[in-house]
Coordinates of C-alpha atoms and ligand atoms in Angstrom, one line a residue:
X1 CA 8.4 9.6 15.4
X2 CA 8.9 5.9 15.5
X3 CA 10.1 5.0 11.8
X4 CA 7.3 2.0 11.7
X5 CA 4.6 2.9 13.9
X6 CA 4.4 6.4 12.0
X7 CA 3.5 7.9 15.6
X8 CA 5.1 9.8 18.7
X9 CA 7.4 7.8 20.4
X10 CA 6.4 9.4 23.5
X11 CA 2.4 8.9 22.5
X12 CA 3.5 4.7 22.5
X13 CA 5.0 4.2 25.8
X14 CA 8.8 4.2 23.8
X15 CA 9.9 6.7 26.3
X16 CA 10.9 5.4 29.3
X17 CA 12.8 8.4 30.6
X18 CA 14.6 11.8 30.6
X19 CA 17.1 13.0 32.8
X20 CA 18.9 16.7 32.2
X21 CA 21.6 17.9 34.3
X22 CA 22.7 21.6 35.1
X23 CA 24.9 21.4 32.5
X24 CA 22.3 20.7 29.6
X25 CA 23.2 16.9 29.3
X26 CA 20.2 15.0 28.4
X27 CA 20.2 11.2 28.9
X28 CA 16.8 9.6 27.0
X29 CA 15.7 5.9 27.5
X30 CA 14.0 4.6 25.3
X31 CA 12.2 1.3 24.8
X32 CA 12.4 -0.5 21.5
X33 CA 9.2 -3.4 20.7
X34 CA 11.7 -6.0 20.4
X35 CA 15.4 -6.9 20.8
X36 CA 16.6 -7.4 17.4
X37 CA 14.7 -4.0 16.5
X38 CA 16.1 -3.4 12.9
X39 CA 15.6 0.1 13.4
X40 CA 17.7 1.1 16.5
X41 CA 20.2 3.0 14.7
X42 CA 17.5 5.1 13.0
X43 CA 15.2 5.9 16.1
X44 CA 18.9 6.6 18.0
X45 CA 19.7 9.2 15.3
X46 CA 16.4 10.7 15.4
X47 CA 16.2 11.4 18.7
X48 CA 19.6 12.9 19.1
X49 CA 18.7 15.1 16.4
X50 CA 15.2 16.3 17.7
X51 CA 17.0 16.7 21.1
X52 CA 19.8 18.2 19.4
X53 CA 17.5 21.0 18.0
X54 CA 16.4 22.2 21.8
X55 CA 18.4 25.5 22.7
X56 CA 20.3 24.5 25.8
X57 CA 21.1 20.9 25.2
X58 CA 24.8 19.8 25.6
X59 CA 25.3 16.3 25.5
X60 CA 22.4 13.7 24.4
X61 CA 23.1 9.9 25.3
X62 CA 20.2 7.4 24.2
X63 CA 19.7 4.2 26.3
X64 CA 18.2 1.5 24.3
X65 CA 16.1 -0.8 26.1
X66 CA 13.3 -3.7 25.4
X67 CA 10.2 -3.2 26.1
X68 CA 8.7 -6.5 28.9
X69 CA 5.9 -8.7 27.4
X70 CA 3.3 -6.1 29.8
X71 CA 4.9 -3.3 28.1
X72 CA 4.4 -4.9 24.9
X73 CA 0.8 -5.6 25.5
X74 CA 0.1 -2.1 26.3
X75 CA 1.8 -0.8 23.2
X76 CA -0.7 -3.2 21.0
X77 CA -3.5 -2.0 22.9
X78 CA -2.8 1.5 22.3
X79 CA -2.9 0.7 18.7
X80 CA -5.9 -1.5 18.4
X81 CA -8.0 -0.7 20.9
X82 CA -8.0 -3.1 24.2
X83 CA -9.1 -6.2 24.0
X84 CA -9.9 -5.8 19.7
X85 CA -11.0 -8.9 18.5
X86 CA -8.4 -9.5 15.8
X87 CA -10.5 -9.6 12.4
X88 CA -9.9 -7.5 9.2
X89 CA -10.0 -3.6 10.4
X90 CA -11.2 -2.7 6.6
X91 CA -14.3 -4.7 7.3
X92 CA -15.4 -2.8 10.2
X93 CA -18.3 -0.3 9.5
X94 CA -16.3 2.1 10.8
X95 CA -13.3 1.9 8.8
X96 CA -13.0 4.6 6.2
X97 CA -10.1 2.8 4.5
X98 CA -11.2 2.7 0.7
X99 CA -9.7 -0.5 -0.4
X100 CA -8.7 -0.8 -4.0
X101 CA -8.0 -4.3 -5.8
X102 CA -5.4 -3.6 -9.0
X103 CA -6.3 -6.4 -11.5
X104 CA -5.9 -7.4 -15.0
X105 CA -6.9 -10.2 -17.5
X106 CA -3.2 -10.5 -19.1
X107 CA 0.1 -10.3 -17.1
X108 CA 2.5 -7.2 -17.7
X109 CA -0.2 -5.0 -18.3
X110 CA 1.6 -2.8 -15.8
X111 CA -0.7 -3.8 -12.1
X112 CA 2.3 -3.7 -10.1
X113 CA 3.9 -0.2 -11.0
X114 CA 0.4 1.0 -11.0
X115 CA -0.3 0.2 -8.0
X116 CA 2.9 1.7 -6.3
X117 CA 2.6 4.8 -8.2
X118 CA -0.9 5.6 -7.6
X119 CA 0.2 4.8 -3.5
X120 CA 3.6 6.6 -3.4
X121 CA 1.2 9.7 -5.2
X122 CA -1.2 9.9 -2.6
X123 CA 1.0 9.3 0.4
X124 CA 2.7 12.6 -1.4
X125 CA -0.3 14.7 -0.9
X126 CA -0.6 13.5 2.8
X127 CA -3.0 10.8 2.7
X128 CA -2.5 7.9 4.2
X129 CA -1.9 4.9 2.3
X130 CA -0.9 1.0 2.4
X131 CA 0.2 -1.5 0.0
X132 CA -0.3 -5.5 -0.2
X133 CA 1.4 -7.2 -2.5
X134 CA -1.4 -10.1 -3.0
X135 CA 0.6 -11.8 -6.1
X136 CA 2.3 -14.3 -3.2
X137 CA 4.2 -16.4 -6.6
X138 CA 5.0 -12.9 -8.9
X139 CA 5.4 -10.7 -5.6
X140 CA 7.3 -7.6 -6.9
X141 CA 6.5 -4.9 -4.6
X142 CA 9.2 -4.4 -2.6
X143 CA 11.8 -4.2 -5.4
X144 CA 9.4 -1.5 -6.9
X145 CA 9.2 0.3 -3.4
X146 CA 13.1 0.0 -2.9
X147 CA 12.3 -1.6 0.1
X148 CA 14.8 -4.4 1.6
X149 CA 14.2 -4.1 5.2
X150 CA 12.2 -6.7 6.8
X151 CA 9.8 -6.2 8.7
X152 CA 9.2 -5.9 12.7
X153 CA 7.3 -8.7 14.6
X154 CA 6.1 -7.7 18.2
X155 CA 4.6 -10.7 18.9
X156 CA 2.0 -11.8 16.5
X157 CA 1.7 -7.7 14.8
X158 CA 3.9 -7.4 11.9
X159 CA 5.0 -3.7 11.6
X160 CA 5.1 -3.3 7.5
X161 CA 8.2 -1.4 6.3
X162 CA 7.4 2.3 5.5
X163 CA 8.7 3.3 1.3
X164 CA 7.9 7.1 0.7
X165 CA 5.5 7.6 3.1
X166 CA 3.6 4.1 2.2
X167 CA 3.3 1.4 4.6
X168 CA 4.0 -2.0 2.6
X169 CA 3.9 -5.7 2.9
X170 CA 4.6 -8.4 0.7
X171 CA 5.7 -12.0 1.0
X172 CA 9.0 -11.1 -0.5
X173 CA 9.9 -9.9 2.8
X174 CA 9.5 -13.4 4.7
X175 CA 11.6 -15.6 1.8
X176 CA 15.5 -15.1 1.6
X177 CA 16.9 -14.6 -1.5
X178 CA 14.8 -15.2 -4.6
X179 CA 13.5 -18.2 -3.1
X180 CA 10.1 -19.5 -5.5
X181 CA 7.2 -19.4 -3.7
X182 CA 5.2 -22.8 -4.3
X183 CA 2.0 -22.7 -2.6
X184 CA -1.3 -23.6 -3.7
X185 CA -4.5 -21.5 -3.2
X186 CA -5.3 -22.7 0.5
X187 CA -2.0 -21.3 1.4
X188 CA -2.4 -18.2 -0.8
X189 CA -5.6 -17.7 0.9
X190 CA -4.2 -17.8 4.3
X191 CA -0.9 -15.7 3.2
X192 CA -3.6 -12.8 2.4
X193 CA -5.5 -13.2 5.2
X194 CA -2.5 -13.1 7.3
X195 CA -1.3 -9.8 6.2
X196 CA -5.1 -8.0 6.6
X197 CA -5.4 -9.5 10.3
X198 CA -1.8 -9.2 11.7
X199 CA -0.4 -6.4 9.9
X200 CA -0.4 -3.3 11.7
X201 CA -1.5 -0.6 8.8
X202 CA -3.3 2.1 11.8
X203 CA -5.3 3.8 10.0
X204 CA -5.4 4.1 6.0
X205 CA -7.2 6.7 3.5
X206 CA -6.6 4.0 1.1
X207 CA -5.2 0.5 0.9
X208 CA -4.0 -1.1 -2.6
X209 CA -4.2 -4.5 -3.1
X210 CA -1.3 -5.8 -6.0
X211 CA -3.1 -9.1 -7.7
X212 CA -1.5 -11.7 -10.2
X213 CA -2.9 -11.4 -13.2
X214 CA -6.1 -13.4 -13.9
X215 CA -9.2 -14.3 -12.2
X216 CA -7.4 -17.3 -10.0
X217 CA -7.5 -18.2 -6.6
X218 CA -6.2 -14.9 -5.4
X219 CA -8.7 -12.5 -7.1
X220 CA -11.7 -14.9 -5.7
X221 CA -9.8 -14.5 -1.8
X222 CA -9.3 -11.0 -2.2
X223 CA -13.6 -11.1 -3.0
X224 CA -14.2 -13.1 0.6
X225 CA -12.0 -11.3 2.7
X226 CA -12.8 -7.8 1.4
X227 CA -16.3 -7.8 0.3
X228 CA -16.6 -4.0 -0.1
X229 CA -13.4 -4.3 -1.9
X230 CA -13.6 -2.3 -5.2
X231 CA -11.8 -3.8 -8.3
X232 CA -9.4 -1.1 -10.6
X233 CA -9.1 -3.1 -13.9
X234 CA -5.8 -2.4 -16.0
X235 CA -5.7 -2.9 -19.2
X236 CA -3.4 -2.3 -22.4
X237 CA -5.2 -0.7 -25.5
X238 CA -5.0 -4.4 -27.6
X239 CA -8.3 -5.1 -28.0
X240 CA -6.9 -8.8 -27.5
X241 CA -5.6 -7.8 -23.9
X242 CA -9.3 -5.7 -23.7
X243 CA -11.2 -8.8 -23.7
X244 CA -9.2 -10.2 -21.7
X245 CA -9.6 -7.6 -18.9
X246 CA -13.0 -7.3 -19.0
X247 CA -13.3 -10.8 -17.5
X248 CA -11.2 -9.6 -15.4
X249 CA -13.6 -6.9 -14.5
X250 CA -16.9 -8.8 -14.9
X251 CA -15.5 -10.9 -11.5
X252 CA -17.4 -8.3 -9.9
X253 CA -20.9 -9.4 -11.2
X254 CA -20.3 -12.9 -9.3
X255 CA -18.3 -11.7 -6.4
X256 CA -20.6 -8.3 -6.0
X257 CA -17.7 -5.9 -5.9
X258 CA -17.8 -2.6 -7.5
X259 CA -15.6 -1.6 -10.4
X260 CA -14.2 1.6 -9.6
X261 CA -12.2 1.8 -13.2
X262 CA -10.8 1.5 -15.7
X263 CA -6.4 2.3 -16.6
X264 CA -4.9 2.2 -20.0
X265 CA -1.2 1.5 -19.5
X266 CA 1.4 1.6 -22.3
X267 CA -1.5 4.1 -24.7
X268 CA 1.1 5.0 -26.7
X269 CA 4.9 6.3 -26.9
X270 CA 5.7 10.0 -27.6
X271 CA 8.6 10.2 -30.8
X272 CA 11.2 13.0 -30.8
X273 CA 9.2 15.6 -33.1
X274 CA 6.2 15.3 -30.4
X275 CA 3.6 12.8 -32.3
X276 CA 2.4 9.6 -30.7
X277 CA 3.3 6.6 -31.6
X278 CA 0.3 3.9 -30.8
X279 CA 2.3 1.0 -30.2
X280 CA -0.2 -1.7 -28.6
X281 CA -3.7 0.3 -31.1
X282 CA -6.0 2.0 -29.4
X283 CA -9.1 2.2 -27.5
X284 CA -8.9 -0.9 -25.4
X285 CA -9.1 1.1 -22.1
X286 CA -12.8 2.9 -23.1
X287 CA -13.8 -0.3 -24.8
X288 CA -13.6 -2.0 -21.4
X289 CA -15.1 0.3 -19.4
X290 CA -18.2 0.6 -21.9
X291 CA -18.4 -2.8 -21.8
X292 CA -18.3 -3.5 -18.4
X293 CA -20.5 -0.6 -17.6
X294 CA -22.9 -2.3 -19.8
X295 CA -22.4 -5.6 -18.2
X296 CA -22.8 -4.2 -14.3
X297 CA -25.4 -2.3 -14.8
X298 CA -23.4 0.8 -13.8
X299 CA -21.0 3.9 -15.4
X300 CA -17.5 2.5 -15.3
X301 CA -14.9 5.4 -15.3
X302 CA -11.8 4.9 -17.9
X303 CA -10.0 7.1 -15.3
X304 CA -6.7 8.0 -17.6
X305 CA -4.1 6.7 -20.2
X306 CA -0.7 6.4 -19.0
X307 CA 1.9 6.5 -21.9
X308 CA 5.1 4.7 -22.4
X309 CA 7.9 6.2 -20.8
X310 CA 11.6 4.6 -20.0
X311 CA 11.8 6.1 -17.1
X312 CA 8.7 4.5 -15.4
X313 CA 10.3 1.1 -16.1
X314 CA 14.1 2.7 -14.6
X315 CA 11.9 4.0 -11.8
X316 CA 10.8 0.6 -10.9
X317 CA 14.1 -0.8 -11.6
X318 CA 16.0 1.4 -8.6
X319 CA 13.0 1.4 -6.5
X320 CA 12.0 5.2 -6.5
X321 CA 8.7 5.3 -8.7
X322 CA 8.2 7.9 -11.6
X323 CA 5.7 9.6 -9.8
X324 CA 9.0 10.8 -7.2
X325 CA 12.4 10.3 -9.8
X326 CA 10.4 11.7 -13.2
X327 CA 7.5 14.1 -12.0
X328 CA 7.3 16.1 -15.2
X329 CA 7.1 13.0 -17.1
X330 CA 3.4 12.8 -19.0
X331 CA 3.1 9.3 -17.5
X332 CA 4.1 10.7 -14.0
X333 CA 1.1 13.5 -14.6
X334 CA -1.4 10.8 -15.9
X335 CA -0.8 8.4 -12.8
X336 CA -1.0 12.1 -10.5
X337 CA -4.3 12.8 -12.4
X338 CA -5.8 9.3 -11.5
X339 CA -4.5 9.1 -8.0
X340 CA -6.3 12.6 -7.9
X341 CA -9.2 11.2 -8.7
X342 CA -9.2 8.3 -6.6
X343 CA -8.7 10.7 -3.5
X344 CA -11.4 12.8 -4.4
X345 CA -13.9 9.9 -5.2
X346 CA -17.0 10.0 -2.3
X347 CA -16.9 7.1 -0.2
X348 CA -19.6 4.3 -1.3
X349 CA -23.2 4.7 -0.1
X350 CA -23.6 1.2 1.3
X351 CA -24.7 1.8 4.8
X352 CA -25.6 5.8 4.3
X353 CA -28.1 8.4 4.1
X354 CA -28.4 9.2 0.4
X355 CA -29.6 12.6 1.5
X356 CA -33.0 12.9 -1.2
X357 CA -35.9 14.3 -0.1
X358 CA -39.1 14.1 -2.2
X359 CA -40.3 16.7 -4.4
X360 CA -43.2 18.6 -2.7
Ligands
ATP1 N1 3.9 2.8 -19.1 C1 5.0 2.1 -19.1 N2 6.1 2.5 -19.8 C2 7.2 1.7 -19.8 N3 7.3 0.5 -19.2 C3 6.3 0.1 -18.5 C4 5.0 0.8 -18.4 N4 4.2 0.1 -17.6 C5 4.8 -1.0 -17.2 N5 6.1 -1.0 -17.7 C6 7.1 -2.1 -17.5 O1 6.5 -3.3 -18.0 C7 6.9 -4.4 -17.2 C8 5.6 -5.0 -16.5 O2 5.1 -4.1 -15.6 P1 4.5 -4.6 -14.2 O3 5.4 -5.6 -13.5 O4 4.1 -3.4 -13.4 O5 3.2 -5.4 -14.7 P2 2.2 -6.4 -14.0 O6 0.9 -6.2 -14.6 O7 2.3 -6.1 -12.5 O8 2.9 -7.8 -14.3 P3 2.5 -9.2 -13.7 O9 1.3 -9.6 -14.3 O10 3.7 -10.0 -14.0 O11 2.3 -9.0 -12.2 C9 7.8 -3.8 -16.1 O12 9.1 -4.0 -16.6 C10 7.5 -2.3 -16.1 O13 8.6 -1.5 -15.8
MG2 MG1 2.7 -7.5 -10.9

């Protein structure tokens, strides 16, 4: 299984050959996408332990070779169809990648360990699931994901680094050290578009989209580029950080997004004899989705309350999140129980039969 790709190596043209002697000895060539392939060592180990697993095999050598600029080609139409017209697969009216957009109106609110819990518990049910880290200055994704590998080029495709079973990408992985990133929202714009165009995510039940906090530049580029994008707002219980949010949610009204939600983060903190201790009030979460329910014209889910917990924060610190290092934790179960319902949520009805028939 090619670390990146997520597929066969022999269903990508990676195997160039096999040759077993009387004796058992199996000697595998295989291609890598490019030279400086980070991951030779891992696909070298993998193969001699598959091979290694075969009754009868002796010896196992692996050849490492590159792959020629035809070869190449071939391995990128395989992936994206020949001849696909590089655009944004999500768009397609085929694509049944749901496509969530993580905002908030304040920063801190929680967005970015949101985000890669609710990816890392989905990929852990065995859906298929990718991350963009959209907040270009703040990014923050790849600490949370553990993830310091960069990732592969072959030719203009950017293979995203794989964290837990989630494929992610993030402008942290093109700066060296903790290089500021000063663009302006041009730039940002074209940093986003970049990452939906040329990196290779294959297919996705769902694709999470980090923002920086706000309704900037970045929340109005995610709009354009992913118009069926739908918008998860996040929100503390403050009914100072509510208000805020529900601008953040009412972004939808100009940019004609849907609202999937509403997330309380940080509801409250559980004490040592068991009672909660409301630390930020309460009822911001179901003001704002009453509110913008009201305001869109449609029922806006608050779809749970995740509580304080250390180890959510530690779990972002080392880069394994809760819902892996702490899964009995109640915020681990509360981030489960809306990932849950994210994967069971029907697909919109843009574009579908709605399946009525008149009453006779
Ligand atoms: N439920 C929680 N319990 C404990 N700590 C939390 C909780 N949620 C978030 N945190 C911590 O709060 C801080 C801010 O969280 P995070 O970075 O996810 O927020 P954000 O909304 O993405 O911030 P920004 O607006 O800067 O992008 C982090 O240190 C994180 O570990
Ligand atoms: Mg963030």
């Amino acid at each position: 299984m090619d670390p990146e790709l997520r597929r066969p190596i022999t269903e990508l043209g990676m195997l160039k050959d096999v040759q077993i002697d009387g004796a058992g000895n199996v000697r595998v060539e295989v291609l890598l996408t490019i030279a400086g392939c980070p991951l030779r060592e891992t696909i070298t180990a993998d193969v001699e332990r598959a091979l290694g697993a075969v009754p009868g095999t002796a010896d196992v050598s692996v050849q490492l070779e590159v792959m020629s600029a035809q070869q190449r080609q071939e391995l990128k139409d395989r992936l994206r169809g020949p001849g696909a017209a590089r655009g944004i697969p999500f768009n397609q009216p085929s694509s049944l990648t749901r496509v969530y957009a993580v905002a908030s109106g304040k920063g801190g609110v929680g967005k970015s360990s949101i985000t890669v819990n609710l990816a890392c518990a989905m990929a852990a049910r065995g859906l298929r699931v990718g991350v963009i880290d959209a907040d270009v200055h703040g990014f923050s994704v790849p600490g949370l994901l553990g993830i310091s590998q960069a990732p592969t080029r072959v030719d203009e495709m950017i293979l995203p680094p794989v964290a837990y079973g989630v494929k992610a990408i993030s402008i942290g992985m093109f700066v060296t050290g903790n290089q500021p990133v000063a663009w302006r929202g041009p730039m940002l714009h074209r940093a986003l578009e970049q990452f939906l165009t040329d990196v290779y995510f294959g297919d996705l039940d769902a694709l999470f989209l980090d923002l920086p906090p706000g309704t900037g530049d970045v929340a109005i580029s995610v709009a354009q580029l992913l118009p069926s994008s739908e918008i998860l707002v996040v929100t503390t219980p403050q009914a100072a950080a509510a208000e805020v949010a529900e601008r953040a949610g009412s972004i939808a009204a100009q940019t004609g997004q849907q609202v999937a939600g509403v997330i309380e983060n940080m509801s409250w903190l559980e004490l040592e004899d068991g009672s909660r201790m409301e630390i930020f009030g309460s009822g911001g979460g179901a003001a704002v989705a009453e509110r913008l329910g009201t305001a869109l014209g449609a029922p806006v889910p608050l779809l749970g309350s995740i509580p304080l917990e250390p180890r959510l924060r530690e779990g972002g610190d080392s880069g394994r999140p809760i819902v892996l290092s702490a899964e009995d934790s109640a915020a681990a179960g509360a981030l489960r129980g809306i990932a849950n319902a994210l994967a069971a949520r029907p697909r919109g009805l843009a574009g579908r039969p709605l399946g009525v028939t008149p009453r006779s």
